[in-house]
Amino acid sequence: MTTVSILPIFRRRVFLCLLILSQGHAAFEYPGAGWASGTAHIQVVGQAQLDRSRFNPALMDSSQTGTIGLFHHRLFSGLDLVSTSLTCALPRDGNPLVMSLSIFGDEVYQELQVLSGDAWQLSPDFRVGTTISYSQVNMESETIHRELSLSPGMVLKLSEELSLGSVLENVIYLPQDSVRAQVFHLGLDYHLPRIQLLAEIEKAGPLDLDLKLAMQLSLYQSLTLVMGYQQSSRALTGGWRLKVGKWAVYYTRMGHPFLPPSHGLGLDLDL
Amino acid sequence: MKRLLILLSLCQCLLAQWAADSLLDEMEEPDVNSFYEILMEQLFDTRGEDDVRSKSMILRQRLSHSSSSSGWTVLNKARYMQQGLSLSILLEQDPTEAKLADHQVITLSTESMLGLSQLIVGDFQARWGMGYLYDQPGRRRSLAASSLVSQTSLKLRPHFSTSETGFFRGLAFSKQLPGLTIMGFGSQRMILGKFSSDGFKVDSDGKHPSKDAFSGQRERALGAAALVSSWGWDVYLAGMLKVPGSLRGEWGIRRENESWGLLQTGGDFLDNYFIAWNYASRRLRLSTQFRRQQDAEGATGVSPFSSLATTGNTEYGFSTRLQLYPWRNIAIRFALDQDLHQSDTRISGLEDSQRKNLELVFKSPTRKLKLEYGQQVQIELTPADRWQSLSASRPIHKVGFRLDQDLSRNGRYVLVGKTARQDQQCSYLIQQVIKVRRGAFRADLGYALYQIDDFYLRIGAYESSPLESFGFFTAYDDGQRFSCYVSYQKDPAILELKLARATQFALQDEGEVLLLNFQLSIVL
């Protein structure tokens, strides 16, 4: 009996260590990734859906419509880890705004993040954006870590089909002794009328580069399928999205070679 | 939580307002009543300069990998300039370093603020004098005649380089008055390094693997300088107090005249000095320099003119440069460097050296041919040699050529040959490059084959590389090197990719070195 009760706690401890030290590369670092969790967590490029806009606001352009979305993610079923995020994108003249509130964790570890991001069009083919996020991490209700970080990003349109994006995640953070990982993302987006190919390389801390690939198929105007692959964790991801009128509902699944699968469900509403 | 959200939103709105005003007024009529304009007017003396509204932004991101360094280097740099205001940010992560911003530079530089000519907050370089105060990497001798003199005596400039040494962090200013320029700075910087039995050793290569432990040592510096310009004479005096370190001073006198050129002299207060003269006309550039280094790398810790490979503590040096353009399509360059030890107080390792270089360049509309010859003589002297008046002279002779031949409007062929010879040993390098340019694309394909007998006979060559990255490689042993450089330019971006593969024949698989360099540049 003792073994049964200790095992989940032990697994959580291992998970927390991995999360905090950022060594759980590619498996643990994307709470609240939303629709992008179906595309191997490629958030730096792609269509400006809510989760991508909150990661790289430069994806939002002047045609950005007002959208609000709720996403619930059950990570690695069996670890009791859940992530829930509420995100809102607002069109504004010149510089659209995105705001997000997300909660992630379990009964041992809780992380609350409040994020706000802006985008600016500097030339017809070049946009920059930045997010400011406040995170509060509770560990076993004993220690509370508060962090403030800034992550700039950009999107460059090379042609009608091809665009390139990058994000310097947590490039500035406070306090300085925080263990927050600084990550460099560089992505490429090649899109045709029905097919979209996404690729991203990610450099987190001293770890080697991680390569992520994804493909998005638009079967009908209302139905979209995605699949992706992440090199470091050898994780396969997939999902579908159904859009009816102003509403869109989507489901994502990430399979991991060693951990239980993760499931995500989201709902977006155009304002 | 609600208050926090509101506060964050307000911060965002303020940021957005600032950014929109400062970055987007290219597309809109400037709003003189905006918060930004009022702020600028309050902070900077911009009255009367409304017409001079130049601004630009440079952004550069680079990912590079070399199998010899087992990891990736990530570089992000940006500079934003407007109305004399310049903000420079540089972040670099070397292979196996933990942070994206292991080396970070954030500098704000302005002109005409608070009545000053220049104000820098952040990381900066004090390019003062010829290097007696501290090392001046940009003042190394080259084949160019102008490299023997300093064009500007005193200059402050923002640090915007991946070099993790040779700069200050703090505040610097300059003020120009009629006939007088004064400068000053205060700096405090944490220098990383390691403690050993010899004390603290500064980590000079800038690489801090996450598995290694580094110690920090605080370095403080105060500097002041004054330049008096009167009746065609420039006289400057500069001093710097460094802790740990000592107080150092440097002086210099400069006089420029259209008829006889530039005469310059300078030194420190430890009996080190130099005298240089530079003459430039349409067909002739001539310069010469004499220097005396009493205590190279001794008391001062710097050795601005030291050329000898050994740690000799005294040296005399003489250099001359000649650039001749007898006809429009021919250029001749000659360089001579002679360095001699002043005394033989050291037990061993003394050397005298002499270098000569001659370069001829022939140009035609479709062709350029460069021939070069160099000779280096290093005389190794031991106490026994001194007694017996012997010297072991082993001159190294270098001969090379480079031919650039246009094949068509869009194509060019480059052939480079270099040899180095010492006694019976000989090294050679043959390099061929095909350059193709079509529309926005450019591609350079290169191949080099080399046979290097000895480390002292190693040969270096250039190959196309992304902007502001190191494009020089040194060939060693017997091997070959393939390189491919591709660039695509579309306003406002330039994408560059370089791949290279070097092989050392004797080492087979272990002798393979792969290199990848990708760079994105955006210029607005």
PDB file of N, CA, C and O in Angstrom, chain B residues 85-148:
ATOM      1  N   LEU B  85      19.835  59.444 -31.082  1.00  0.00           N
ATOM      2  CA  LEU B  85      19.677  58.488 -29.979  1.00  0.00           C
ATOM      3  C   LEU B  85      19.890  57.088 -30.540  1.00  0.00           C
ATOM      4  O   LEU B  85      19.344  56.738 -31.578  1.00  0.00           O
ATOM      5  N   SER B  86      20.690  56.309 -29.865  1.00  0.00           N
ATOM      6  CA  SER B  86      20.990  54.967 -30.357  1.00  0.00           C
ATOM      7  C   SER B  86      20.864  53.969 -29.216  1.00  0.00           C
ATOM      8  O   SER B  86      21.427  54.165 -28.140  1.00  0.00           O
ATOM      9  N   LEU B  87      20.113  52.919 -29.464  1.00  0.00           N
ATOM     10  CA  LEU B  87      19.968  51.851 -28.479  1.00  0.00           C
ATOM     11  C   LEU B  87      20.531  50.573 -29.090  1.00  0.00           C
ATOM     12  O   LEU B  87      20.091  50.136 -30.153  1.00  0.00           O
ATOM     13  N   SER B  88      21.510  49.988 -28.435  1.00  0.00           N
ATOM     14  CA  SER B  88      22.150  48.776 -28.960  1.00  0.00           C
ATOM     15  C   SER B  88      21.938  47.637 -27.966  1.00  0.00           C
ATOM     16  O   SER B  88      22.168  47.801 -26.773  1.00  0.00           O
ATOM     17  N   ILE B  89      21.508  46.518 -28.496  1.00  0.00           N
ATOM     18  CA  ILE B  89      21.310  45.332 -27.664  1.00  0.00           C
ATOM     19  C   ILE B  89      22.000  44.161 -28.356  1.00  0.00           C
ATOM     20  O   ILE B  89      21.813  43.946 -29.558  1.00  0.00           O
ATOM     21  N   LEU B  90      22.771  43.421 -27.615  1.00  0.00           N
ATOM     22  CA  LEU B  90      23.440  42.245 -28.165  1.00  0.00           C
ATOM     23  C   LEU B  90      23.385  41.119 -27.135  1.00  0.00           C
ATOM     24  O   LEU B  90      23.686  41.326 -25.961  1.00  0.00           O
ATOM     25  N   LEU B  91      22.965  39.955 -27.576  1.00  0.00           N
ATOM     26  CA  LEU B  91      22.902  38.778 -26.706  1.00  0.00           C
ATOM     27  C   LEU B  91      23.602  37.639 -27.424  1.00  0.00           C
ATOM     28  O   LEU B  91      23.300  37.361 -28.582  1.00  0.00           O
ATOM     29  N   GLU B  92      24.502  36.976 -26.739  1.00  0.00           N
ATOM     30  CA  GLU B  92      25.199  35.865 -27.370  1.00  0.00           C
ATOM     31  C   GLU B  92      25.294  34.685 -26.416  1.00  0.00           C
ATOM     32  O   GLU B  92      25.567  34.853 -25.226  1.00  0.00           O
ATOM     33  N   GLN B  93      25.041  33.527 -26.960  1.00  0.00           N
ATOM     34  CA  GLN B  93      25.190  32.285 -26.212  1.00  0.00           C
ATOM     35  C   GLN B  93      26.176  31.399 -26.969  1.00  0.00           C
ATOM     36  O   GLN B  93      25.910  30.968 -28.082  1.00  0.00           O
ATOM     37  N   ASP B  94      27.304  31.130 -26.344  1.00  0.00           N
ATOM     38  CA  ASP B  94      28.294  30.238 -26.952  1.00  0.00           C
ATOM     39  C   ASP B  94      27.889  28.789 -26.690  1.00  0.00           C
ATOM     40  O   ASP B  94      27.046  28.521 -25.822  1.00  0.00           O
ATOM     41  N   PRO B  95      28.495  27.848 -27.413  1.00  0.00           N
ATOM     42  CA  PRO B  95      28.136  26.440 -27.209  1.00  0.00           C
ATOM     43  C   PRO B  95      28.254  26.016 -25.749  1.00  0.00           C
ATOM     44  O   PRO B  95      29.202  26.395 -25.062  1.00  0.00           O
ATOM     45  N   THR B  96      27.255  25.257 -25.307  1.00  0.00           N
ATOM     46  CA  THR B  96      27.139  24.682 -23.947  1.00  0.00           C
ATOM     47  C   THR B  96      26.945  25.725 -22.847  1.00  0.00           C
ATOM     48  O   THR B  96      26.967  25.385 -21.677  1.00  0.00           O
ATOM     49  N   GLU B  97      26.754  26.965 -23.207  1.00  0.00           N
ATOM     50  CA  GLU B  97      26.444  27.961 -22.174  1.00  0.00           C
ATOM     51  C   GLU B  97      24.974  27.857 -21.797  1.00  0.00           C
ATOM     52  O   GLU B  97      24.135  27.487 -22.625  1.00  0.00           O
ATOM     53  N   ALA B  98      24.662  28.226 -20.550  1.00  0.00           N
ATOM     54  CA  ALA B  98      23.314  27.994 -20.038  1.00  0.00           C
ATOM     55  C   ALA B  98      22.323  29.053 -20.489  1.00  0.00           C
ATOM     56  O   ALA B  98      21.145  28.772 -20.676  1.00  0.00           O
ATOM     57  N   LYS B  99      22.784  30.273 -20.651  1.00  0.00           N
ATOM     58  CA  LYS B  99      21.837  31.361 -20.899  1.00  0.00           C
ATOM     59  C   LYS B  99      21.952  31.905 -22.311  1.00  0.00           C
ATOM     60  O   LYS B  99      23.053  32.021 -22.857  1.00  0.00           O
ATOM     61  N   LEU B 100      20.808  32.288 -22.828  1.00  0.00           N
ATOM     62  CA  LEU B 100      20.746  32.928 -24.135  1.00  0.00           C
ATOM     63  C   LEU B 100      21.493  34.257 -24.114  1.00  0.00           C
ATOM     64  O   LEU B 100      22.004  34.718 -25.126  1.00  0.00           O
ATOM     65  N   ALA B 101      21.526  34.866 -22.948  1.00  0.00           N
ATOM     66  CA  ALA B 101      22.188  36.156 -22.788  1.00  0.00           C
ATOM     67  C   ALA B 101      23.420  35.997 -21.914  1.00  0.00           C
ATOM     68  O   ALA B 101      23.651  36.795 -21.012  1.00  0.00           O
ATOM     69  N   ASP B 102      24.209  34.973 -22.165  1.00  0.00           N
ATOM     70  CA  ASP B 102      25.435  34.793 -21.378  1.00  0.00           C
ATOM     71  C   ASP B 102      26.346  36.010 -21.545  1.00  0.00           C
ATOM     72  O   ASP B 102      26.956  36.479 -20.601  1.00  0.00           O
ATOM     73  N   HIS B 103      26.410  36.492 -22.776  1.00  0.00           N
ATOM     74  CA  HIS B 103      27.107  37.760 -23.013  1.00  0.00           C
ATOM     75  C   HIS B 103      26.054  38.751 -23.481  1.00  0.00           C
ATOM     76  O   HIS B 103      25.398  38.525 -24.495  1.00  0.00           O
ATOM     77  N   GLN B 104      25.848  39.792 -22.707  1.00  0.00           N
ATOM     78  CA  GLN B 104      24.818  40.748 -23.084  1.00  0.00           C
ATOM     79  C   GLN B 104      25.352  42.170 -23.051  1.00  0.00           C
ATOM     80  O   GLN B 104      26.139  42.526 -22.195  1.00  0.00           O
ATOM     81  N   VAL B 105      24.906  42.917 -24.036  1.00  0.00           N
ATOM     82  CA  VAL B 105      25.293  44.316 -24.167  1.00  0.00           C
ATOM     83  C   VAL B 105      24.018  45.121 -24.325  1.00  0.00           C
ATOM     84  O   VAL B 105      23.208  44.821 -25.196  1.00  0.00           O
ATOM     85  N   ILE B 106      23.827  46.077 -23.461  1.00  0.00           N
ATOM     86  CA  ILE B 106      22.689  46.988 -23.603  1.00  0.00           C
ATOM     87  C   ILE B 106      23.229  48.396 -23.425  1.00  0.00           C
ATOM     88  O   ILE B 106      23.737  48.733 -22.360  1.00  0.00           O
ATOM     89  N   THR B 107      23.167  49.173 -24.472  1.00  0.00           N
ATOM     90  CA  THR B 107      23.786  50.498 -24.437  1.00  0.00           C
ATOM     91  C   THR B 107      22.864  51.549 -25.036  1.00  0.00           C
ATOM     92  O   THR B 107      22.292  51.339 -26.100  1.00  0.00           O
ATOM     93  N   LEU B 108      22.765  52.632 -24.325  1.00  0.00           N
ATOM     94  CA  LEU B 108      22.018  53.784 -24.822  1.00  0.00           C
ATOM     95  C   LEU B 108      23.020  54.898 -25.064  1.00  0.00           C
ATOM     96  O   LEU B 108      23.788  55.248 -24.165  1.00  0.00           O
ATOM     97  N   SER B 109      23.019  55.420 -26.265  1.00  0.00           N
ATOM     98  CA  SER B 109      23.977  56.464 -26.613  1.00  0.00           C
ATOM     99  C   SER B 109      23.225  57.645 -27.222  1.00  0.00           C
ATOM    100  O   SER B 109      22.332  57.452 -28.049  1.00  0.00           O
ATOM    101  N   THR B 110      23.564  58.825 -26.790  1.00  0.00           N
ATOM    102  CA  THR B 110      22.872  59.996 -27.324  1.00  0.00           C
ATOM    103  C   THR B 110      23.866  61.070 -27.713  1.00  0.00           C
ATOM    104  O   THR B 110      24.995  61.104 -27.229  1.00  0.00           O
ATOM    105  N   GLU B 111      23.388  61.948 -28.581  1.00  0.00           N
ATOM    106  CA  GLU B 111      24.146  63.144 -28.914  1.00  0.00           C
ATOM    107  C   GLU B 111      23.338  64.333 -28.408  1.00  0.00           C
ATOM    108  O   GLU B 111      22.120  64.280 -28.379  1.00  0.00           O
ATOM    109  N   SER B 112      24.016  65.355 -28.054  1.00  0.00           N
ATOM    110  CA  SER B 112      23.415  66.614 -27.611  1.00  0.00           C
ATOM    111  C   SER B 112      22.339  66.415 -26.554  1.00  0.00           C
ATOM    112  O   SER B 112      21.193  66.765 -26.727  1.00  0.00           O
ATOM    113  N   MET B 113      22.726  65.806 -25.477  1.00  0.00           N
ATOM    114  CA  MET B 113      21.801  65.678 -24.350  1.00  0.00           C
ATOM    115  C   MET B 113      22.405  66.374 -23.140  1.00  0.00           C
ATOM    116  O   MET B 113      23.594  66.219 -22.860  1.00  0.00           O
ATOM    117  N   LEU B 114      21.589  67.103 -22.457  1.00  0.00           N
ATOM    118  CA  LEU B 114      22.005  67.816 -21.250  1.00  0.00           C
ATOM    119  C   LEU B 114      23.250  68.665 -21.500  1.00  0.00           C
ATOM    120  O   LEU B 114      24.115  68.790 -20.638  1.00  0.00           O
ATOM    121  N   GLY B 115      23.349  69.201 -22.715  1.00  0.00           N
ATOM    122  CA  GLY B 115      24.475  70.063 -23.042  1.00  0.00           C
ATOM    123  C   GLY B 115      25.756  69.316 -23.370  1.00  0.00           C
ATOM    124  O   GLY B 115      26.793  69.933 -23.610  1.00  0.00           O
ATOM    125  N   LEU B 116      25.728  68.006 -23.366  1.00  0.00           N
ATOM    126  CA  LEU B 116      26.925  67.221 -23.682  1.00  0.00           C
ATOM    127  C   LEU B 116      26.946  66.872 -25.163  1.00  0.00           C
ATOM    128  O   LEU B 116      25.905  66.826 -25.820  1.00  0.00           O
ATOM    129  N   SER B 117      28.144  66.598 -25.678  1.00  0.00           N
ATOM    130  CA  SER B 117      28.262  66.201 -27.080  1.00  0.00           C
ATOM    131  C   SER B 117      27.913  64.742 -27.261  1.00  0.00           C
ATOM    132  O   SER B 117      27.428  64.329 -28.309  1.00  0.00           O
ATOM    133  N   GLN B 118      28.200  63.943 -26.254  1.00  0.00           N
ATOM    134  CA  GLN B 118      27.907  62.516 -26.329  1.00  0.00           C
ATOM    135  C   GLN B 118      27.735  61.967 -24.919  1.00  0.00           C
ATOM    136  O   GLN B 118      28.483  62.314 -24.008  1.00  0.00           O
ATOM    137  N   LEU B 119      26.745  61.122 -24.787  1.00  0.00           N
ATOM    138  CA  LEU B 119      26.524  60.469 -23.489  1.00  0.00           C
ATOM    139  C   LEU B 119      26.211  59.004 -23.762  1.00  0.00           C
ATOM    140  O   LEU B 119      25.345  58.689 -24.575  1.00  0.00           O
ATOM    141  N   ILE B 120      26.927  58.134 -23.092  1.00  0.00           N
ATOM    142  CA  ILE B 120      26.715  56.702 -23.277  1.00  0.00           C
ATOM    143  C   ILE B 120      26.429  56.074 -21.915  1.00  0.00           C
ATOM    144  O   ILE B 120      27.180  56.282 -20.959  1.00  0.00           O
ATOM    145  N   VAL B 121      25.355  55.330 -21.873  1.00  0.00           N
ATOM    146  CA  VAL B 121      25.026  54.584 -20.657  1.00  0.00           C
ATOM    147  C   VAL B 121      24.973  53.114 -21.055  1.00  0.00           C
ATOM    148  O   VAL B 121      24.215  52.731 -21.940  1.00  0.00           O
ATOM    149  N   GLY B 122      25.799  52.323 -20.414  1.00  0.00           N
ATOM    150  CA  GLY B 122      25.830  50.894 -20.754  1.00  0.00           C
ATOM    151  C   GLY B 122      27.240  50.447 -21.056  1.00  0.00           C
ATOM    152  O   GLY B 122      28.177  50.801 -20.337  1.00  0.00           O
ATOM    153  N   ASP B 123      27.388  49.693 -22.133  1.00  0.00           N
ATOM    154  CA  ASP B 123      28.699  49.141 -22.487  1.00  0.00           C
ATOM    155  C   ASP B 123      29.331  49.989 -23.585  1.00  0.00           C
ATOM    156  O   ASP B 123      28.682  50.304 -24.582  1.00  0.00           O
ATOM    157  N   PHE B 124      30.596  50.320 -23.397  1.00  0.00           N
ATOM    158  CA  PHE B 124      31.243  51.227 -24.357  1.00  0.00           C
ATOM    159  C   PHE B 124      32.736  50.941 -24.432  1.00  0.00           C
ATOM    160  O   PHE B 124      33.305  50.234 -23.591  1.00  0.00           O
ATOM    161  N   GLN B 125      33.342  51.489 -25.464  1.00  0.00           N
ATOM    162  CA  GLN B 125      34.792  51.410 -25.628  1.00  0.00           C
ATOM    163  C   GLN B 125      35.358  52.818 -25.633  1.00  0.00           C
ATOM    164  O   GLN B 125      34.763  53.714 -26.230  1.00  0.00           O
ATOM    165  N   ALA B 126      36.477  52.986 -24.983  1.00  0.00           N
ATOM    166  CA  ALA B 126      37.181  54.272 -25.018  1.00  0.00           C
ATOM    167  C   ALA B 126      38.369  54.089 -25.956  1.00  0.00           C
ATOM    168  O   ALA B 126      39.368  53.497 -25.574  1.00  0.00           O
ATOM    169  N   ARG B 127      38.219  54.559 -27.185  1.00  0.00           N
ATOM    170  CA  ARG B 127      39.310  54.422 -28.158  1.00  0.00           C
ATOM    171  C   ARG B 127      40.217  55.623 -27.981  1.00  0.00           C
ATOM    172  O   ARG B 127      40.140  56.599 -28.722  1.00  0.00           O
ATOM    173  N   TRP B 128      41.008  55.534 -26.966  1.00  0.00           N
ATOM    174  CA  TRP B 128      41.871  56.653 -26.609  1.00  0.00           C
ATOM    175  C   TRP B 128      43.307  56.320 -26.967  1.00  0.00           C
ATOM    176  O   TRP B 128      43.882  55.351 -26.465  1.00  0.00           O
ATOM    177  N   GLY B 129      43.879  57.167 -27.791  1.00  0.00           N
ATOM    178  CA  GLY B 129      45.289  57.031 -28.095  1.00  0.00           C
ATOM    179  C   GLY B 129      45.619  55.774 -28.864  1.00  0.00           C
ATOM    180  O   GLY B 129      44.799  55.215 -29.589  1.00  0.00           O
ATOM    181  N   MET B 130      46.852  55.328 -28.679  1.00  0.00           N
ATOM    182  CA  MET B 130      47.376  54.213 -29.479  1.00  0.00           C
ATOM    183  C   MET B 130      47.419  52.906 -28.709  1.00  0.00           C
ATOM    184  O   MET B 130      47.944  51.917 -29.206  1.00  0.00           O
ATOM    185  N   GLY B 131      46.898  52.866 -27.509  1.00  0.00           N
ATOM    186  CA  GLY B 131      46.834  51.589 -26.806  1.00  0.00           C
ATOM    187  C   GLY B 131      47.721  51.470 -25.590  1.00  0.00           C
ATOM    188  O   GLY B 131      47.930  50.374 -25.095  1.00  0.00           O
ATOM    189  N   TYR B 132      48.255  52.577 -25.097  1.00  0.00           N
ATOM    190  CA  TYR B 132      49.087  52.491 -23.882  1.00  0.00           C
ATOM    191  C   TYR B 132      48.213  52.335 -22.640  1.00  0.00           C
ATOM    192  O   TYR B 132      48.659  51.796 -21.627  1.00  0.00           O
ATOM    193  N   LEU B 133      46.975  52.821 -22.712  1.00  0.00           N
ATOM    194  CA  LEU B 133      46.091  52.709 -21.549  1.00  0.00           C
ATOM    195  C   LEU B 133      45.512  51.313 -21.449  1.00  0.00           C
ATOM    196  O   LEU B 133      45.521  50.703 -20.392  1.00  0.00           O
ATOM    197  N   TYR B 134      44.997  50.825 -22.518  1.00  0.00           N
ATOM    198  CA  TYR B 134      44.541  49.440 -22.586  1.00  0.00           C
ATOM    199  C   TYR B 134      44.481  49.033 -24.053  1.00  0.00           C
ATOM    200  O   TYR B 134      44.541  49.865 -24.953  1.00  0.00           O
ATOM    201  N   ASP B 135      44.362  47.745 -24.255  1.00  0.00           N
ATOM    202  CA  ASP B 135      44.487  47.187 -25.589  1.00  0.00           C
ATOM    203  C   ASP B 135      43.458  47.793 -26.552  1.00  0.00           C
ATOM    204  O   ASP B 135      42.279  47.901 -26.228  1.00  0.00           O
ATOM    205  N   GLN B 136      43.936  48.196 -27.723  1.00  0.00           N
ATOM    206  CA  GLN B 136      43.061  48.773 -28.748  1.00  0.00           C
ATOM    207  C   GLN B 136      43.062  47.840 -29.946  1.00  0.00           C
ATOM    208  O   GLN B 136      43.928  47.934 -30.824  1.00  0.00           O
ATOM    209  N   PRO B 137      42.126  46.911 -29.993  1.00  0.00           N
ATOM    210  CA  PRO B 137      42.184  45.896 -31.052  1.00  0.00           C
ATOM    211  C   PRO B 137      42.082  46.463 -32.461  1.00  0.00           C
ATOM    212  O   PRO B 137      42.588  45.872 -33.408  1.00  0.00           O
ATOM    213  N   GLY B 138      41.441  47.589 -32.611  1.00  0.00           N
ATOM    214  CA  GLY B 138      41.277  48.152 -33.948  1.00  0.00           C
ATOM    215  C   GLY B 138      42.516  48.860 -34.464  1.00  0.00           C
ATOM    216  O   GLY B 138      42.547  49.349 -35.582  1.00  0.00           O
ATOM    217  N   ARG B 139      43.544  48.954 -33.643  1.00  0.00           N
ATOM    218  CA  ARG B 139      44.733  49.724 -34.032  1.00  0.00           C
ATOM    219  C   ARG B 139      45.904  48.821 -34.383  1.00  0.00           C
ATOM    220  O   ARG B 139      47.047  49.172 -34.172  1.00  0.00           O
ATOM    221  N   ARG B 140      45.623  47.619 -34.839  1.00  0.00           N
ATOM    222  CA  ARG B 140      46.694  46.723 -35.260  1.00  0.00           C
ATOM    223  C   ARG B 140      47.249  47.170 -36.612  1.00  0.00           C
ATOM    224  O   ARG B 140      46.530  47.722 -37.448  1.00  0.00           O
ATOM    225  N   ARG B 141      48.525  46.850 -36.819  1.00  0.00           N
ATOM    226  CA  ARG B 141      49.136  47.214 -38.098  1.00  0.00           C
ATOM    227  C   ARG B 141      48.638  46.287 -39.204  1.00  0.00           C
ATOM    228  O   ARG B 141      48.458  45.092 -39.003  1.00  0.00           O
ATOM    229  N   SER B 142      48.429  46.859 -40.369  1.00  0.00           N
ATOM    230  CA  SER B 142      48.074  46.074 -41.545  1.00  0.00           C
ATOM    231  C   SER B 142      48.917  46.579 -42.709  1.00  0.00           C
ATOM    232  O   SER B 142      49.825  47.390 -42.515  1.00  0.00           O
ATOM    233  N   LEU B 143      48.600  46.140 -43.925  1.00  0.00           N
ATOM    234  CA  LEU B 143      49.352  46.624 -45.078  1.00  0.00           C
ATOM    235  C   LEU B 143      48.972  48.059 -45.444  1.00  0.00           C
ATOM    236  O   LEU B 143      49.667  48.712 -46.215  1.00  0.00           O
ATOM    237  N   ALA B 144      47.871  48.538 -44.923  1.00  0.00           N
ATOM    238  CA  ALA B 144      47.410  49.887 -45.253  1.00  0.00           C
ATOM    239  C   ALA B 144      48.309  50.926 -44.593  1.00  0.00           C
ATOM    240  O   ALA B 144      48.709  50.783 -43.434  1.00  0.00           O
ATOM    241  N   ALA B 145      48.602  51.976 -45.336  1.00  0.00           N
ATOM    242  CA  ALA B 145      49.478  53.020 -44.819  1.00  0.00           C
ATOM    243  C   ALA B 145      48.863  53.710 -43.601  1.00  0.00           C
ATOM    244  O   ALA B 145      49.552  54.098 -42.664  1.00  0.00           O
ATOM    245  N   SER B 146      47.560  53.827 -43.615  1.00  0.00           N
ATOM    246  CA  SER B 146      46.890  54.541 -42.518  1.00  0.00           C
ATOM    247  C   SER B 146      46.934  53.769 -41.206  1.00  0.00           C
ATOM    248  O   SER B 146      46.589  54.313 -40.161  1.00  0.00           O
ATOM    249  N   SER B 147      47.343  52.502 -41.232  1.00  0.00           N
ATOM    250  CA  SER B 147      47.306  51.721 -40.001  1.00  0.00           C
ATOM    251  C   SER B 147      48.439  52.088 -39.036  1.00  0.00           C
ATOM    252  O   SER B 147      48.430  51.663 -37.895  1.00  0.00           O
ATOM    253  N   LEU B 148      49.389  52.871 -39.498  1.00  0.00           N
ATOM    254  CA  LEU B 148      50.490  53.252 -38.607  1.00  0.00           C
ATOM    255  C   LEU B 148      50.188  54.516 -37.814  1.00  0.00           C
ATOM    256  O   LEU B 148      50.936  54.875 -36.918  1.00  0.00           O
TER     257      LEU B 148
END
